[in-house]
GROMACS .gro file of C-alpha atoms in nm:
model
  407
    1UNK     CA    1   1.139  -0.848  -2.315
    2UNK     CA    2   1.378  -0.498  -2.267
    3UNK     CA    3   1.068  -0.328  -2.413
    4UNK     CA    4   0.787  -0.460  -2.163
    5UNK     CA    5   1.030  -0.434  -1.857
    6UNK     CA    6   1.075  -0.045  -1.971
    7UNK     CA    7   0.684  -0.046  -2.010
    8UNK     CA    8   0.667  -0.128  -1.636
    9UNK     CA    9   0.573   0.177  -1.443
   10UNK     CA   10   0.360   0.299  -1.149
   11UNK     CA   11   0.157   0.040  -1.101
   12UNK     CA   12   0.474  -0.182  -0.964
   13UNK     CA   13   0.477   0.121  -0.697
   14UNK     CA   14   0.131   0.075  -0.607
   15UNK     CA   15   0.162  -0.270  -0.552
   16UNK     CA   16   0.520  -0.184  -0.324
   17UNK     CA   17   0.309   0.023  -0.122
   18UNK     CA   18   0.008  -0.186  -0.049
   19UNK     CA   19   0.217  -0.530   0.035
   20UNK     CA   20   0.371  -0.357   0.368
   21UNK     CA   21   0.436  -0.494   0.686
   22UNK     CA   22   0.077  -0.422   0.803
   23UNK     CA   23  -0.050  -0.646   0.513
   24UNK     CA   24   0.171  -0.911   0.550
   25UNK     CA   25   0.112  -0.926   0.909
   26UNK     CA   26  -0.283  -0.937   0.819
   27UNK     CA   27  -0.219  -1.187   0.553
   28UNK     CA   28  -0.078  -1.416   0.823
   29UNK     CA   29  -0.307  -1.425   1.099
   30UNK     CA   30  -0.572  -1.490   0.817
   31UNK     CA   31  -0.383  -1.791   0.689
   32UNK     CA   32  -0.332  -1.917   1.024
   33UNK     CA   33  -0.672  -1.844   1.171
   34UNK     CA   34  -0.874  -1.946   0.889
   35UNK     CA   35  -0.656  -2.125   0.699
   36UNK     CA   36  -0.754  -2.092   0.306
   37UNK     CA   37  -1.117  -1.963   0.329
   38UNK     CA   38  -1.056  -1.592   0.349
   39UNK     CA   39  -0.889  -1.608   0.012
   40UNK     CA   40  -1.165  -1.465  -0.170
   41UNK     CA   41  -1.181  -1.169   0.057
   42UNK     CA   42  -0.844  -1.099  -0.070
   43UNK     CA   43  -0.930  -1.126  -0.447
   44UNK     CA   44  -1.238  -0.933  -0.379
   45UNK     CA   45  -0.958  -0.675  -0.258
   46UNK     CA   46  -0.761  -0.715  -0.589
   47UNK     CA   47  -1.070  -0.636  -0.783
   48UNK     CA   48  -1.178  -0.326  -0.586
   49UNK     CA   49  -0.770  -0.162  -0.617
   50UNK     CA   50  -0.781  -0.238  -0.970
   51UNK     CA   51  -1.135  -0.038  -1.031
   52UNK     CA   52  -1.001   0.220  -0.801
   53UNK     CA   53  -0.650   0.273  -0.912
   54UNK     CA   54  -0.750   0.243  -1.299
   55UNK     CA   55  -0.979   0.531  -1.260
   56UNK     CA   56  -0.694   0.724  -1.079
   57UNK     CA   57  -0.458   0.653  -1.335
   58UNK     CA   58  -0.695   0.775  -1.596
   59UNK     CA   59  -0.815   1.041  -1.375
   60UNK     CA   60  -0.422   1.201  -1.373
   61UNK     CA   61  -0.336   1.114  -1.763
   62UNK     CA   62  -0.653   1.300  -1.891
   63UNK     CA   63  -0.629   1.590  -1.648
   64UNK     CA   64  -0.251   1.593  -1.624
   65UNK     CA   65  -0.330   1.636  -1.260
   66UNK     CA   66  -0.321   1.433  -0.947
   67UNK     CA   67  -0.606   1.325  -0.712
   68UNK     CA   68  -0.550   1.609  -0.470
   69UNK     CA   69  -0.494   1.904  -0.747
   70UNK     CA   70  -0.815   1.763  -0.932
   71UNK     CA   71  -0.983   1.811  -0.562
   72UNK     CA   72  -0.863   2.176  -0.509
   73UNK     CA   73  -0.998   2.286  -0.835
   74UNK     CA   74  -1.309   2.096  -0.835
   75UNK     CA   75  -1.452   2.137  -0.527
   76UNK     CA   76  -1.559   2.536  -0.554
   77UNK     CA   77  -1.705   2.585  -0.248
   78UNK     CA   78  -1.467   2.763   0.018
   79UNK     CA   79  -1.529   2.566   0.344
   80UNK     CA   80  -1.582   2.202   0.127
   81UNK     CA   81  -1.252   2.265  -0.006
   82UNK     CA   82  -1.051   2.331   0.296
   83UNK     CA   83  -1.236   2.069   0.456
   84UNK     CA   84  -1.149   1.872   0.214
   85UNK     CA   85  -0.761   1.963   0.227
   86UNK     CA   86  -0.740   1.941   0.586
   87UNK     CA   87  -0.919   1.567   0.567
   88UNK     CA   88  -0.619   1.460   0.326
   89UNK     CA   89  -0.364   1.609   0.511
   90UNK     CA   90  -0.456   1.455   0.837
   91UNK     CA   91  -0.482   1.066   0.684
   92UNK     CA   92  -0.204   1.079   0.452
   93UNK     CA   93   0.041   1.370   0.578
   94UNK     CA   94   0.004   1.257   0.995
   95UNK     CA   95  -0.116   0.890   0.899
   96UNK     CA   96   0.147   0.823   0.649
   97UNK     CA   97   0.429   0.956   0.970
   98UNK     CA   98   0.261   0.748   1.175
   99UNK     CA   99   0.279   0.392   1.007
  100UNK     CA  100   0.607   0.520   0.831
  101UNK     CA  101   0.775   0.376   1.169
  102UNK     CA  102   0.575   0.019   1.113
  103UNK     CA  103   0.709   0.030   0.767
  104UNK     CA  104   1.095   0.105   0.863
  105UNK     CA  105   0.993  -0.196   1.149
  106UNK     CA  106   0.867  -0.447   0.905
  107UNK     CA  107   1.204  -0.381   0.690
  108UNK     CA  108   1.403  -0.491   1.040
  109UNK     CA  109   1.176  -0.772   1.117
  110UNK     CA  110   1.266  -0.965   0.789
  111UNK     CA  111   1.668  -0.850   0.853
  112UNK     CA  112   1.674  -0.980   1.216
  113UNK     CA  113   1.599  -1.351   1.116
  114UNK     CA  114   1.931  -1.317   0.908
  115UNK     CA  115   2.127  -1.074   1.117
  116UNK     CA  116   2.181  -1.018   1.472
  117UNK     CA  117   1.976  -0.683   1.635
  118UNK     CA  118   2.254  -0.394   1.656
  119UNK     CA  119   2.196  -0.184   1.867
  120UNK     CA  120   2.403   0.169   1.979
  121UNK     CA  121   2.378   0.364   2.347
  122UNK     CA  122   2.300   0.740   2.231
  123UNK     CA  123   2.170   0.975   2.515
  124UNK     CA  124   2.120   0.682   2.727
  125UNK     CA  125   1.893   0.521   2.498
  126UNK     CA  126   1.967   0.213   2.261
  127UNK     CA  127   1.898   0.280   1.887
  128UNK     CA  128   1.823  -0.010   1.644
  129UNK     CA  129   2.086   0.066   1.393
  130UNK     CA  130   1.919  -0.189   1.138
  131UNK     CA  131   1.627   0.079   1.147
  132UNK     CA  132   1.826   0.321   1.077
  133UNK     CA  133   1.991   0.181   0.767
  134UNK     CA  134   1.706   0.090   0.654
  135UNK     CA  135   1.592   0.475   0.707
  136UNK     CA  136   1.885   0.573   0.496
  137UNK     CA  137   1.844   0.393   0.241
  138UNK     CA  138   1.488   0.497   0.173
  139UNK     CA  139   1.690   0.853   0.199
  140UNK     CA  140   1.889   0.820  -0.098
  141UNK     CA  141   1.652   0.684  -0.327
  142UNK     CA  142   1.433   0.975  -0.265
  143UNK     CA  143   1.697   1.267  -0.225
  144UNK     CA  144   1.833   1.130  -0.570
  145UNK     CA  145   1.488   1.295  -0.671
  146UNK     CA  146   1.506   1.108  -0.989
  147UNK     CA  147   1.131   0.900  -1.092
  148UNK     CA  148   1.378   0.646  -1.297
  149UNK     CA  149   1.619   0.575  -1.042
  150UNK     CA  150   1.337   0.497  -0.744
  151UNK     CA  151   1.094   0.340  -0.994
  152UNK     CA  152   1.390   0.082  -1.102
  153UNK     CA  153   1.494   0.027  -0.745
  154UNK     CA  154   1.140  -0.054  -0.609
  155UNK     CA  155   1.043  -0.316  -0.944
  156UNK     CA  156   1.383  -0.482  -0.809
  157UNK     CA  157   1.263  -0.493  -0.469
  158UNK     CA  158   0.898  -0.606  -0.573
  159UNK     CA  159   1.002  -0.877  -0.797
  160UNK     CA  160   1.224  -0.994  -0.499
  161UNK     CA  161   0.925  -0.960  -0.219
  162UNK     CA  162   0.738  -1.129  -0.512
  163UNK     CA  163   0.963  -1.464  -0.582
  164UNK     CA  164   1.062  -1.481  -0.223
  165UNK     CA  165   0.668  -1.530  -0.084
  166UNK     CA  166   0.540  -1.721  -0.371
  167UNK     CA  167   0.840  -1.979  -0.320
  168UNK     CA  168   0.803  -2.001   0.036
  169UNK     CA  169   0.457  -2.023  -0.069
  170UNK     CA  170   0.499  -2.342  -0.313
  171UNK     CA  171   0.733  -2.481  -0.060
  172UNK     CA  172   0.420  -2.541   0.164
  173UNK     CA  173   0.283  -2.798  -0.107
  174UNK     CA  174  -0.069  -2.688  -0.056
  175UNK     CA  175  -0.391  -2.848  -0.139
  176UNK     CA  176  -0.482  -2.617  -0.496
  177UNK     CA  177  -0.868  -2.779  -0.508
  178UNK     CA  178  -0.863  -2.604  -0.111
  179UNK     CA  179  -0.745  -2.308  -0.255
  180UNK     CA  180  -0.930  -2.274  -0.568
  181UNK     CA  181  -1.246  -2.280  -0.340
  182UNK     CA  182  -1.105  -2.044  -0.082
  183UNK     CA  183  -1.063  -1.828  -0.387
  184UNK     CA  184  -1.407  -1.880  -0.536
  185UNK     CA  185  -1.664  -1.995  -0.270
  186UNK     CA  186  -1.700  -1.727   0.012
  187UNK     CA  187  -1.731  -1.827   0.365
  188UNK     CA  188  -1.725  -1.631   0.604
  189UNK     CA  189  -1.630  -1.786   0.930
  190UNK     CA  190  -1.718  -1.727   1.279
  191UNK     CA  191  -1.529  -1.455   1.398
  192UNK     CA  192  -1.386  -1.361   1.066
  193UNK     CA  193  -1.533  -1.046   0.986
  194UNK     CA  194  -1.275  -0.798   1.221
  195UNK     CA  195  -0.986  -0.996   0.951
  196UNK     CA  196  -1.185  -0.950   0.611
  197UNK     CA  197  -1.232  -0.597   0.686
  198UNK     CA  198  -0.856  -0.548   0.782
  199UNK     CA  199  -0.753  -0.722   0.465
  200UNK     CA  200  -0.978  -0.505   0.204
  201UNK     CA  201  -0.857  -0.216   0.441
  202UNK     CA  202  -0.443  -0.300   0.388
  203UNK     CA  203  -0.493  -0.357   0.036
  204UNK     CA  204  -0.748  -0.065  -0.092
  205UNK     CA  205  -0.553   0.196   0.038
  206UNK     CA  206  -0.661   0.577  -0.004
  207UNK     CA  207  -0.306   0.704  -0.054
  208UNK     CA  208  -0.203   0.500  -0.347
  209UNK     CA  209  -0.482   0.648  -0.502
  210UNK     CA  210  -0.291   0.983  -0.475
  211UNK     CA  211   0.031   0.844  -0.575
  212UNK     CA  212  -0.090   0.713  -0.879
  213UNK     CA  213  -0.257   0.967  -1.026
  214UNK     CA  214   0.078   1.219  -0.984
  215UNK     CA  215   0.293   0.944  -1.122
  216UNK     CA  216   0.118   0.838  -1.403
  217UNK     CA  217   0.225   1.199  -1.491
  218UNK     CA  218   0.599   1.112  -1.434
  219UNK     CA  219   0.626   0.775  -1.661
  220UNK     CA  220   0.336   0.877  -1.923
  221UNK     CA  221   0.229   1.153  -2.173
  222UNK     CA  222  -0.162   1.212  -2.159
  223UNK     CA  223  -0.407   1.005  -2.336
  224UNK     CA  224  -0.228   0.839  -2.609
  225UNK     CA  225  -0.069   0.641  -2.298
  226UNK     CA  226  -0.393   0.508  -2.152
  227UNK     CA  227  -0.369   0.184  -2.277
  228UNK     CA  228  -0.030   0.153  -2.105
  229UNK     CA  229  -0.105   0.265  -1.752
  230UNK     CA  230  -0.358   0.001  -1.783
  231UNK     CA  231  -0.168  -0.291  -1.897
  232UNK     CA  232   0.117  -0.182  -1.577
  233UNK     CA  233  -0.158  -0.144  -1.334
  234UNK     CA  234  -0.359  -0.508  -1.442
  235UNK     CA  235   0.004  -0.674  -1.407
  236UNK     CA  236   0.104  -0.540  -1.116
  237UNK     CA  237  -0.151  -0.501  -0.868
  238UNK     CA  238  -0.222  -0.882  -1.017
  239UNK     CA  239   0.109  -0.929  -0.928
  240UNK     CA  240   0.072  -0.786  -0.543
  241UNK     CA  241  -0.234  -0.999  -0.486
  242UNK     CA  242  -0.089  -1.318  -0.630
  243UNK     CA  243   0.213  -1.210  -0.312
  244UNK     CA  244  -0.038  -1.128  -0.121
  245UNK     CA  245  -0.279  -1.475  -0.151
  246UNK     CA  246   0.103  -1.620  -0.125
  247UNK     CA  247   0.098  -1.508   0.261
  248UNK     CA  248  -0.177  -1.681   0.335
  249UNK     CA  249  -0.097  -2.011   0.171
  250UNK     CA  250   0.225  -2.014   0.364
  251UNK     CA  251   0.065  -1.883   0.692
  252UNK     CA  252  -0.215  -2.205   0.629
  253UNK     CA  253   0.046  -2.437   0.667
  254UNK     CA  254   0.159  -2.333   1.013
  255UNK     CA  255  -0.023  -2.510   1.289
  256UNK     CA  256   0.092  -2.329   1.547
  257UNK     CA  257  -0.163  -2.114   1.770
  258UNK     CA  258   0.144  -1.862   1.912
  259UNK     CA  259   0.185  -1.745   1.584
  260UNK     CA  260   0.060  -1.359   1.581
  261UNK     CA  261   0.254  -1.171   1.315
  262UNK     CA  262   0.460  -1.213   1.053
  263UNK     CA  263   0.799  -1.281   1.257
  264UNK     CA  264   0.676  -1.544   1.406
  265UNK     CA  265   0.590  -1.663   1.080
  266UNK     CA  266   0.935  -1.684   0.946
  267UNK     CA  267   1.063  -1.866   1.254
  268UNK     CA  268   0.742  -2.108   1.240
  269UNK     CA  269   0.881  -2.217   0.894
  270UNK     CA  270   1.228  -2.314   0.961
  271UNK     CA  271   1.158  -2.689   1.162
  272UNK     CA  272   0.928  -2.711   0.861
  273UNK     CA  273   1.067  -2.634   0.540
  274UNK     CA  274   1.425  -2.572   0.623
  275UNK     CA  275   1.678  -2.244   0.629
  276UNK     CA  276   1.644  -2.201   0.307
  277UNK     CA  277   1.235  -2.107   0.317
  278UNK     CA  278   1.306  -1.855   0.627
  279UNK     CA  279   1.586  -1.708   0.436
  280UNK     CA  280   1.333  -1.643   0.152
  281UNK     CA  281   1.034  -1.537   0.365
  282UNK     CA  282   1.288  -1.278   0.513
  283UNK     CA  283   1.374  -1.111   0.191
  284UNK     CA  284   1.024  -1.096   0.117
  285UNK     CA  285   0.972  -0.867   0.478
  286UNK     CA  286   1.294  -0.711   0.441
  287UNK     CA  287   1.127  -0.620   0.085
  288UNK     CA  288   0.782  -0.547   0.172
  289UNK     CA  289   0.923  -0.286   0.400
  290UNK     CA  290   1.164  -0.068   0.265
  291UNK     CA  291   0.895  -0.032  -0.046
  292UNK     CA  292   0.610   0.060   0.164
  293UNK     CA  293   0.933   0.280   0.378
  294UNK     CA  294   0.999   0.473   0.030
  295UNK     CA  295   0.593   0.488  -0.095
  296UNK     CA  296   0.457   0.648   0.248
  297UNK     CA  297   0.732   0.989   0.230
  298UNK     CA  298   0.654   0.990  -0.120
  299UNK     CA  299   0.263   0.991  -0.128
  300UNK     CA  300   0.267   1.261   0.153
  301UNK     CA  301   0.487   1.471  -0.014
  302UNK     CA  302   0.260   1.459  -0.330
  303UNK     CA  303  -0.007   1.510  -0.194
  304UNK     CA  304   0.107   1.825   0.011
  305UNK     CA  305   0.242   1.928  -0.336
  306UNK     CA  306  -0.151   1.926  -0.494
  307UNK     CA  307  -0.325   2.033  -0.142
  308UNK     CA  308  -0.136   2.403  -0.215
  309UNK     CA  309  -0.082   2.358  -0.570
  310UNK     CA  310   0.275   2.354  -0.568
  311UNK     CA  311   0.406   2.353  -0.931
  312UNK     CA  312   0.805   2.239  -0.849
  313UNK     CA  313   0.945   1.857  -0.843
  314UNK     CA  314   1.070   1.585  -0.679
  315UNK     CA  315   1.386   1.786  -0.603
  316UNK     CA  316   1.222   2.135  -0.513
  317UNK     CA  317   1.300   2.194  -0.136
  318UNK     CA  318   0.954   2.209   0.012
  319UNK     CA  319   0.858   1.867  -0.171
  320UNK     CA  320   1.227   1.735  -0.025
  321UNK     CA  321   1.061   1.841   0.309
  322UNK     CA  322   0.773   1.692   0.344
  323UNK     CA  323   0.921   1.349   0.260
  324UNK     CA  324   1.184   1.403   0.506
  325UNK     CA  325   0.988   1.466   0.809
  326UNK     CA  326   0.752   1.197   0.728
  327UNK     CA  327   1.040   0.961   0.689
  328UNK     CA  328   1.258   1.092   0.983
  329UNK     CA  329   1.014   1.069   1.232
  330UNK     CA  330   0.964   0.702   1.114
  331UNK     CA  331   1.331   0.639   1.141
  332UNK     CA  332   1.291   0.809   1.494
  333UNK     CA  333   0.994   0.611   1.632
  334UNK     CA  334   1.159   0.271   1.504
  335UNK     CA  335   1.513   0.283   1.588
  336UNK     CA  336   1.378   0.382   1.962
  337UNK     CA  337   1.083   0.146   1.982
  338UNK     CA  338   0.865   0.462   2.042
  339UNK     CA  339   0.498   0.307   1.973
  340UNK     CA  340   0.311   0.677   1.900
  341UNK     CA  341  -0.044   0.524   1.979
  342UNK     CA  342  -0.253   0.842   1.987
  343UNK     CA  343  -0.093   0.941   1.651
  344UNK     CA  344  -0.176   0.652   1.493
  345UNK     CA  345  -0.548   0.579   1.660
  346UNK     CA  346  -0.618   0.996   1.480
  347UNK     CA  347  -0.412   0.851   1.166
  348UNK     CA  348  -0.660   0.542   1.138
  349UNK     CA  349  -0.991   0.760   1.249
  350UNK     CA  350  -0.866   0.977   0.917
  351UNK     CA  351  -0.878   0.714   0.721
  352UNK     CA  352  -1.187   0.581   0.789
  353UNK     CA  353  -1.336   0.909   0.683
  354UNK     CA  354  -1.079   0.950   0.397
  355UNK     CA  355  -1.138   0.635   0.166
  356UNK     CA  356  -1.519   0.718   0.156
  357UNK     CA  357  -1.484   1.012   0.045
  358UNK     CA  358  -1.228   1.004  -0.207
  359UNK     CA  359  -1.375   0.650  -0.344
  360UNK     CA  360  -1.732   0.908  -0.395
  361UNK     CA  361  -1.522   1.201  -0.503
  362UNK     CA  362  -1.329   0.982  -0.739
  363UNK     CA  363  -1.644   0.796  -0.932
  364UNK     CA  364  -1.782   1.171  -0.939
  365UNK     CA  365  -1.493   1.332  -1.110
  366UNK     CA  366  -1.436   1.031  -1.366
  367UNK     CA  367  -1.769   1.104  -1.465
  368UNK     CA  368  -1.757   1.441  -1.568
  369UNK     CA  369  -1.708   1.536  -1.912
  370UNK     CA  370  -1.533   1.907  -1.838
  371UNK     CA  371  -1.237   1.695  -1.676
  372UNK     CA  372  -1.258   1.358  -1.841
  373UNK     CA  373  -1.424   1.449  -2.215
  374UNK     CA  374  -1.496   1.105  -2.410
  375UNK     CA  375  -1.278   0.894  -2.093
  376UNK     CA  376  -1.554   0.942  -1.850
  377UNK     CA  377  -1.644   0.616  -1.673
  378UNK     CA  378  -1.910   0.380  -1.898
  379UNK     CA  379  -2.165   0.215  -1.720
  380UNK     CA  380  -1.989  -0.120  -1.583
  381UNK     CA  381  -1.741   0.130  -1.437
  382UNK     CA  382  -1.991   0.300  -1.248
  383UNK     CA  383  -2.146  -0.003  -1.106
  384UNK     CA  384  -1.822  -0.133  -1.008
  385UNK     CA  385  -1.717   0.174  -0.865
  386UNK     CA  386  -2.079   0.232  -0.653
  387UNK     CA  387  -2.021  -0.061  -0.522
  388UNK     CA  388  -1.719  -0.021  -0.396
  389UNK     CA  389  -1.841   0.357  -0.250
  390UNK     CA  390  -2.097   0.143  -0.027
  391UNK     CA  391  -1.820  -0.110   0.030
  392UNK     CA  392  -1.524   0.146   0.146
  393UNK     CA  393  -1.885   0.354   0.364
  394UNK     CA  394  -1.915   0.026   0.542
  395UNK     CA  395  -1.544  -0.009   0.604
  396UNK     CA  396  -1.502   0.318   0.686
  397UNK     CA  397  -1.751   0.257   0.985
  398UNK     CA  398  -1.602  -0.040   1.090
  399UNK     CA  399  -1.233   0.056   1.127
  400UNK     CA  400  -1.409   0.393   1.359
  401UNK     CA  401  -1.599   0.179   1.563
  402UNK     CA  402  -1.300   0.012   1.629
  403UNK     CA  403  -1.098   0.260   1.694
  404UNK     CA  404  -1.343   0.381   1.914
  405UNK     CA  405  -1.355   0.089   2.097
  406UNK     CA  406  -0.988   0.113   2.179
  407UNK     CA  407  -0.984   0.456   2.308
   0.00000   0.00000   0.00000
């Protein structure tokens, strides 16, 4: 048991990343909306990260480089590459400040249904000092600058996100025949599509691809550790989707129409099921967002670290930077209630483009034999991964169009 809990690596921070505020928030409108039919949307989901994130995990063991590095020295021609480099720093870099303050948020919302809002005058304006605890603890775990010390604290916090939502989940006594055909019968209701698209879009997420591929490098020596990476990454994005499916069994049960997010989903429960259920459901957003508050700073700053080919750690100063200013101004925008709109409307425009691309750059570069030798892709790989290329093209589109709309 000591041995397989040491075994547990990156994969537990992929799945801390993708079960944020944002997708627990999508999770319960579905199960609200549509009760248990968009379930398979979600599996679907599960599927697609695992393709994606295996061959990203290969992708950095074989090469002993990350996404972005692999990207710098692959792409030869001049203006493609800084194209390229200027396309991930605008989704992850700015998109990754952006939702860092939705992530610090979601932390807060799951505190507030336990504690009081505190709140402190500072140059006449009130800061939410939950936010900013919740800021500085995401600090020290990454200032430590130690792989071990944040990978232990985040399993912690996932396995406590993880028990909290499938107990609240449980509590809901659900009907498993409805769910078992939510799961395996698609349907797709009227009006359902905008929410199918938002949850493959909160769950395949372009910068855990990124973050994967550089960590794989942290836990992991090269090939020999292959078979691993994959057992961590099967279990744990399992795992996420199991917490995620979890959402929207407990969202199902509410029958309320003024439910909207995921706060109003922990005070829908407690004439319900009691306390003790809201007190679990809160852990679980408390949980969901200080992970996701920890991944964001740390994917940015990895990704800066491959866009110029920075050689230092986790501790060198510039990589110390980047995380910092992503993770300030996230601390900044949610202790003041600052909404940036226009920041996050570019951030969400960049990552429309950004998933296409790297989901077509990735199945190219797992299937060439200079990088990956006798680990190149074999041919179920490659149909899995086309499909989700036209898949993540179609999203891609979608989440524009809608973002269009808006502005």
């Amino acid at each position: 048991m000591i041995q397989r809990f040491k075994n547990i690596g990156p994969g537990t921070l992929v799945a801390a990343a993708f079960i944020g505020p944002g997708t627990v928030t999508v999770c319960t409108l579905a199960g609200v909306q549509f009760g248990f039919t968009l379930l398979w949307a979600m599996a679907l989901s599960i599927i697609a990260t695992i393709v994606l994130q295996e061959m990203a995990a290969r992708l950095g063991l074989v090469s002993g480089s990350g996404l972005a590095e692999n990207i710098r020295k692959e792409i030869k021609h001049p203006v493609a590459k800084g194209l390229a480099i200027l396309l991930m720093l605008s989704a992850i870099l700015i998109g990754n400040a952006a939702y860092e303050a939705g992530n610090i948020s979601g932390g807060v919302l799951g505190l507030q249904t336990i504690f009081e809002q505190y709140t402190l005058l500072f140059a006449g304006m009130e800061v939410n000092l939950l936010s900013v605890g919740i800021g500085a603890l995401a600090f020290v775990l990454l200032y430590i600058g130690n792989y071990k010390v944040i990978e232990r604290s985040l399993i912690i916090l996932v396995l406590l996100m993880s028990v909290s939502f499938l107990i609240t989940a449980v509590r809901t006594v659900p009907n498993v025949l409805e769910i078992l055909q939510g799961i395996f019968i698609p349907k797709v209701p009227e009006e359902g599509w905008l929410t199918i698209i938002a949850l493959v879009g909160t769950t395949v997420v372009p910068y855990n691809l990124f973050l994967h591929a550089s960590l794989v490098k942290e836990k992991w020596n090269g090939v020999g550790d292959l078979g691993a990476a994959r057992k961590d990454l099967y279990v744990s994005i399992l795992l996420g989707g199991l917490v995620s499916m979890a959402i929207i069994i407990s969202a199902a049960a509410i029958q309320q129409s003024e439910v909207s997010n995921a706060s109003d989903l922990a005070q829908s429960l407690a004439p319900l099921f009691g306390s003790f259920a809201t007190y679990f459901l809160s852990i679980g957003l408390f949980a969901a967002g200080i992970t996701s508050a920890i991944t964001a700073p740390l994917a940015a700053a990895y990704v800066v670290k491959g866009c110029f080919g920075w050689q230092a750690g986790l501790r060198s100063l510039g990589f110390r930077a980047v995380w910092m200013s992503v993770l300030g101004l996230g601390i900044v925008f949610s202790s003041l209630g600052i909404k940036p709109i226009e920041i996050i409307q570019f951030a969400q425009v960049a990552n429309g483009i950004l998933l296409p691309v790297i989901a077509i750059f990735l199945l190219w570069v797992v299937n060439r034999k200079t990088v990956m030798g006798a680990n190149r892709n074999t041919v179920v790989q490659n149909l899995l991964g086309f499909f989700i290329v036209l898949t993540s093209i179609l999203l891609g589109v979608k989440s524009l169009a809608k973002v269009f709309e808006i502005l």
